[in-house]
Coordinates of C-alpha atoms in Angstrom, one line a residue:
X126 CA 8.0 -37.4 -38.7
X127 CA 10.2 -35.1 -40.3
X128 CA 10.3 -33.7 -43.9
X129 CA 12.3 -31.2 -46.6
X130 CA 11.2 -29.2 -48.6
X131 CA 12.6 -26.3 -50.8
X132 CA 14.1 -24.3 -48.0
X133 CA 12.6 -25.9 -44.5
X134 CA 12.6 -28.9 -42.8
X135 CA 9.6 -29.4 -40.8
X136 CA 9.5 -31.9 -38.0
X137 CA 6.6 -33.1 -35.9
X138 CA 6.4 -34.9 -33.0
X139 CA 4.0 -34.8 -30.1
X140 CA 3.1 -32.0 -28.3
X141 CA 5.4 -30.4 -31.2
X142 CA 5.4 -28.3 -34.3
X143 CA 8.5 -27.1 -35.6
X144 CA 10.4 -25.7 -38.6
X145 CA 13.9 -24.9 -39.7
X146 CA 16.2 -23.5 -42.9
X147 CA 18.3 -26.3 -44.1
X148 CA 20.8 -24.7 -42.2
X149 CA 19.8 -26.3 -39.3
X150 CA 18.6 -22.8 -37.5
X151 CA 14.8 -22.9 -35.9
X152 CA 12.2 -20.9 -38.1
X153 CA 8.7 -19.8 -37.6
X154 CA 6.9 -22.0 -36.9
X155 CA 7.4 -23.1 -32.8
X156 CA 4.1 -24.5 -31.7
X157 CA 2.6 -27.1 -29.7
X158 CA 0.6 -30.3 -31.7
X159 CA -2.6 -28.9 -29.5
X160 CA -2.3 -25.6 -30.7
X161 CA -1.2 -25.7 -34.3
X162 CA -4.5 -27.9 -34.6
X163 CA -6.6 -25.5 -32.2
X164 CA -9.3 -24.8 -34.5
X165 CA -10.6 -28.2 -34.7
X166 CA -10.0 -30.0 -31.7
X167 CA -12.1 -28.6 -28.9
X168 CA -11.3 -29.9 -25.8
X169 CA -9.4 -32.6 -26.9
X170 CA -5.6 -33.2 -27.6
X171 CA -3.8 -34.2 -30.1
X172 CA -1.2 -37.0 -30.9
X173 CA 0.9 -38.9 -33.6
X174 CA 1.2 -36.4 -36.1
X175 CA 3.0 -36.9 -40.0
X176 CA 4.5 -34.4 -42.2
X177 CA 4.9 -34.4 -46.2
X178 CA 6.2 -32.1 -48.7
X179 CA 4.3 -32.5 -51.3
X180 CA 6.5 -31.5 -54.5
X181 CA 3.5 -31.6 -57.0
X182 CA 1.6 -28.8 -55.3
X183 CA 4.3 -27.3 -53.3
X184 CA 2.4 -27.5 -50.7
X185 CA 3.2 -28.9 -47.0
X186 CA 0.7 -31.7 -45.3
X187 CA 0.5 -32.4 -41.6
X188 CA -1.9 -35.4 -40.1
X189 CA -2.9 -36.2 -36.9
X190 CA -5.4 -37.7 -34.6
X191 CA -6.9 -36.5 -31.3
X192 CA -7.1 -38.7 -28.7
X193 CA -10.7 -39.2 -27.5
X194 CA -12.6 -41.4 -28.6
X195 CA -14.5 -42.1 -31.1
X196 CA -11.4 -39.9 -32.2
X197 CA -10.7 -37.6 -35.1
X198 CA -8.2 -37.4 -38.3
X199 CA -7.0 -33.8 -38.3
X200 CA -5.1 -32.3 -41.5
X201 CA -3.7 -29.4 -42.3
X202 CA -2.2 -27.9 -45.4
X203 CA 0.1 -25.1 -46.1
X204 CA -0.3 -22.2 -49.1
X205 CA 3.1 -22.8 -50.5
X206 CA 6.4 -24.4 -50.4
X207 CA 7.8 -22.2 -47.4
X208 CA 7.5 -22.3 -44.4
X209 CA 7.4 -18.4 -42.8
X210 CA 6.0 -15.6 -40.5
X211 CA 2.9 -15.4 -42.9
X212 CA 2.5 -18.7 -44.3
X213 CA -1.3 -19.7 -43.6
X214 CA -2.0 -22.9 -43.3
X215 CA -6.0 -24.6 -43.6
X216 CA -7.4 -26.5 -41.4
X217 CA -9.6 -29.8 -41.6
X218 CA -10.8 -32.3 -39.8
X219 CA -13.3 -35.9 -40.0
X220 CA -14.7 -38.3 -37.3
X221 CA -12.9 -41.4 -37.6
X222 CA -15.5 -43.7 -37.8
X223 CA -18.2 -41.6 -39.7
X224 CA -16.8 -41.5 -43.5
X225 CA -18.4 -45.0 -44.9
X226 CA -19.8 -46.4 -41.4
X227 CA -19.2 -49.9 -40.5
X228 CA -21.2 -51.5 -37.7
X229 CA -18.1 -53.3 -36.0
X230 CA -15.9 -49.7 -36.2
X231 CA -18.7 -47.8 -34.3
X232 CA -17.1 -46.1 -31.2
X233 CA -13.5 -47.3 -32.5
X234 CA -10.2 -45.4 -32.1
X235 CA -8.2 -44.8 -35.1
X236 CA -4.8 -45.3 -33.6
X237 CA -1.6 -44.1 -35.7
X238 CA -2.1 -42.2 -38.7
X239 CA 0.1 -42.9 -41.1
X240 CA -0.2 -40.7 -44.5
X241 CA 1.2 -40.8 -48.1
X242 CA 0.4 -38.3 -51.0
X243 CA 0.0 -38.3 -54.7
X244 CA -0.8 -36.5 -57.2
X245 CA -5.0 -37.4 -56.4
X246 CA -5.4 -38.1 -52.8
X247 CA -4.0 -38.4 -49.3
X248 CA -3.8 -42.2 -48.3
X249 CA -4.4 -42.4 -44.6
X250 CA -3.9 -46.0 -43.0
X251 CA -5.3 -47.0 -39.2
X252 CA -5.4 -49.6 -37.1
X253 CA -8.8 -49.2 -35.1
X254 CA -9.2 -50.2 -31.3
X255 CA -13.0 -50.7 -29.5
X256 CA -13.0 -48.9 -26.0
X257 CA -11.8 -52.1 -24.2
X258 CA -8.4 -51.6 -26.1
X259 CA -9.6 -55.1 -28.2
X260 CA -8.3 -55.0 -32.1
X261 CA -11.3 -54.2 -34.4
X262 CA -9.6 -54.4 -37.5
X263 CA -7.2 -51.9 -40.1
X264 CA -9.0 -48.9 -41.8
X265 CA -7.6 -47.1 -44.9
X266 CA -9.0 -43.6 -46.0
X267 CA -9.0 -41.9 -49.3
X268 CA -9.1 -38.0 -48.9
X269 CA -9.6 -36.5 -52.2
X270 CA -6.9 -34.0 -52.7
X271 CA -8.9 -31.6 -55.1
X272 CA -11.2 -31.2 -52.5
X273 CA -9.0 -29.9 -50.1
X274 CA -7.2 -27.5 -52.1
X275 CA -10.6 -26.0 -53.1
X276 CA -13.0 -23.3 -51.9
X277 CA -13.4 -23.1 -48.2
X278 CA -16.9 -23.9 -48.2
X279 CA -16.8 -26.7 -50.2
X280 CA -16.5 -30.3 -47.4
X281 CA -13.5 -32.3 -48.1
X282 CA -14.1 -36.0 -49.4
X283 CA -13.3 -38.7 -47.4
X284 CA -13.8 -42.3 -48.2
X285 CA -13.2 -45.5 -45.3
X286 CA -12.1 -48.7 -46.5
X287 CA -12.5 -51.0 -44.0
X288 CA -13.0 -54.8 -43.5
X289 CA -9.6 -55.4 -45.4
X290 CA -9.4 -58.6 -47.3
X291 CA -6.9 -60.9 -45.8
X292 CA -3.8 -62.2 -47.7
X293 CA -3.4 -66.1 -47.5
X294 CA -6.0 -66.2 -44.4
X295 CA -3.5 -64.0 -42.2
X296 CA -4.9 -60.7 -41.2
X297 CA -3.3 -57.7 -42.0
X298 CA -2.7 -54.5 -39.8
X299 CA -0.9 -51.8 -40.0
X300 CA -1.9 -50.0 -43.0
X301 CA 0.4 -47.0 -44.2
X302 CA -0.1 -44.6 -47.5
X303 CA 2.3 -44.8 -49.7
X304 CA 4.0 -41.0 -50.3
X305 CA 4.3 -40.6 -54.6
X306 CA 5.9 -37.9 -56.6
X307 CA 4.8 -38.9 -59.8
X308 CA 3.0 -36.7 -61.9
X309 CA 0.2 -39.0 -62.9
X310 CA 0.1 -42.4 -61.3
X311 CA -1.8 -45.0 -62.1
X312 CA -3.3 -45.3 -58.8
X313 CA -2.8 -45.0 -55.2
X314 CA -1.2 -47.2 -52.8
X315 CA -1.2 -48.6 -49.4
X316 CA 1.4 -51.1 -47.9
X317 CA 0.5 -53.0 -44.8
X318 CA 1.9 -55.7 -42.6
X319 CA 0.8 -59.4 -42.3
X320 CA 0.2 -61.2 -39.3
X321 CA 3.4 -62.4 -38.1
X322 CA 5.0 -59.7 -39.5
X323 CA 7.1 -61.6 -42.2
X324 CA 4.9 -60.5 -45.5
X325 CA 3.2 -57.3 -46.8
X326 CA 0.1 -56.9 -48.6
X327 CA 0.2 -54.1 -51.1
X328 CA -3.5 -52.1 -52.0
X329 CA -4.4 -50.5 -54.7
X330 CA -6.7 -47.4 -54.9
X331 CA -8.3 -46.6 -58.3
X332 CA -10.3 -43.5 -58.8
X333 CA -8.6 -41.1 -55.9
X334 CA -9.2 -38.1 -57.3
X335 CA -12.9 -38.8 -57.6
X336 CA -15.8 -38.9 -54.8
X337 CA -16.1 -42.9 -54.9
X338 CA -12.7 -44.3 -55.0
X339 CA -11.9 -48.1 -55.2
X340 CA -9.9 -51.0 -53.6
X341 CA -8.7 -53.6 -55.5
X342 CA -8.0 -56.7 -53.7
X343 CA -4.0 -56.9 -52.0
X344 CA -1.3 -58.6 -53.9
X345 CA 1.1 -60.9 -51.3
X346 CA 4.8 -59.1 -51.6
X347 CA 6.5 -61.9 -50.0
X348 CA 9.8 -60.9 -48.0
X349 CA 12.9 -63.0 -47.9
X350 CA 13.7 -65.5 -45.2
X351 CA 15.4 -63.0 -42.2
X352 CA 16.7 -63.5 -38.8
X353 CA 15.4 -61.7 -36.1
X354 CA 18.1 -59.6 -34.2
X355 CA 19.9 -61.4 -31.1
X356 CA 19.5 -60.1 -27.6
X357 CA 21.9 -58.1 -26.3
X358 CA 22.9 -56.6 -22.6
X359 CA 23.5 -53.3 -21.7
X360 CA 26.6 -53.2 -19.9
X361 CA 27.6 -50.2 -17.6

């Protein structure tokens, strides 16, 4: 939840927006998560915001999600690489479980954002709750990058993956975008954890940068044999 860029380190948390030189010494922007996102939240509130510095646009990207539900994914995006009294950032935000509806995600909360960026898209990966707090499943979305460094009036692109295919009959959860500096990557990609925890399924996104992306089936990245940690007391 914090990132550098050029000459700032931003840092979010919730309920906080803030940057700093790489000095260390607090900068412009001194906000609260509810009002950096004012514009698009209504009454709402906000909560588990991400930050990347994009180094391919120069260009900062914050994610977040409100907090009712069914809930929204809010973005926004700087106009350059530094963070200062004028820097204007643009605002944008989608309803969780409109982009590519899926009977079973109707209703849901989109808990967790977790965001990577590319050179074609923002990869945004969910896990998505029904109102009794029950597991509905993971959701990845594809945000066309073009689209949100375009004219104003022009709607972002968002596409919903959802229903992930299993890996080895385990379910997988957690999905998390995959941040990439190249300059022309093959694809996109989103990492997520299989149940119990001990493997990763790795996702593929083709076509990002267009308005009907695709998901190629996961590949099984199987982790080494580990030992959980031992329990400890706290003494004192």
């Amino acid at each position: 939840m914090g990132e550098i860029g050029p000459t700032n380190v931003v840092v979010t948390l919730n309920g906080l927006v803030r940057s700093f030189d790489r000095t260390g010494v607090k900068g412009p922007l001194d906000t609260s998560l509810d009002e950096f996102f004012a514009s698009q939240i209504g009454n709402d509130n906000t909560a588990d915001p991400q930050v990347r510095y994009d180094r391919l646009t120069q260009r900062w990207f914050i994610t977040a999600m409100t907090i009712n539900n069914p809930n929204k994914i809010l973005i926004a995006v700087s106009d350059g690489p530094t963070i200062s009294a004028t820097t204007i950032f643009r605002f944008f935000n989608f309803v969780s479980d409109v982009p590519n509806p899926s009977a079973a995600f109707i209703g849901g909360f989109a808990d967790y954002p977790t965001t990577g960026v590319d050179a074609n898209g923002l990869y945004i990966g969910c896990n998505v709750f029904a109102p009794d707090f029950s597991f509905i499943g993971p959701v990845i979305y594809v945000v066309r990058k073009s689209s949100l460094l375009g004219p104003l009036n022009v709607p972002i692109r968002v596409a919903a993956f959802r229903n992930l295919a299993n890996v080895n009959n385990r379910l997988v959860t957690t999905p998390r975008g995959v941040h990439n500096d190249e300059f022309a990557p093959p694809n996109g990609y989103v990492i997520a954890a299989v149940q119990t925890y001990r493997d990763l399924a790795l996702y593929r996104i083709q076509n990002a940068d267009t308005n009907f992306p695709t998901l190629d089936d996961p590949d099984a990245v199987v982790v080494p044999p580990f030992a959980r940690p031992q329990t400890f007391a706290v003494l004192g």
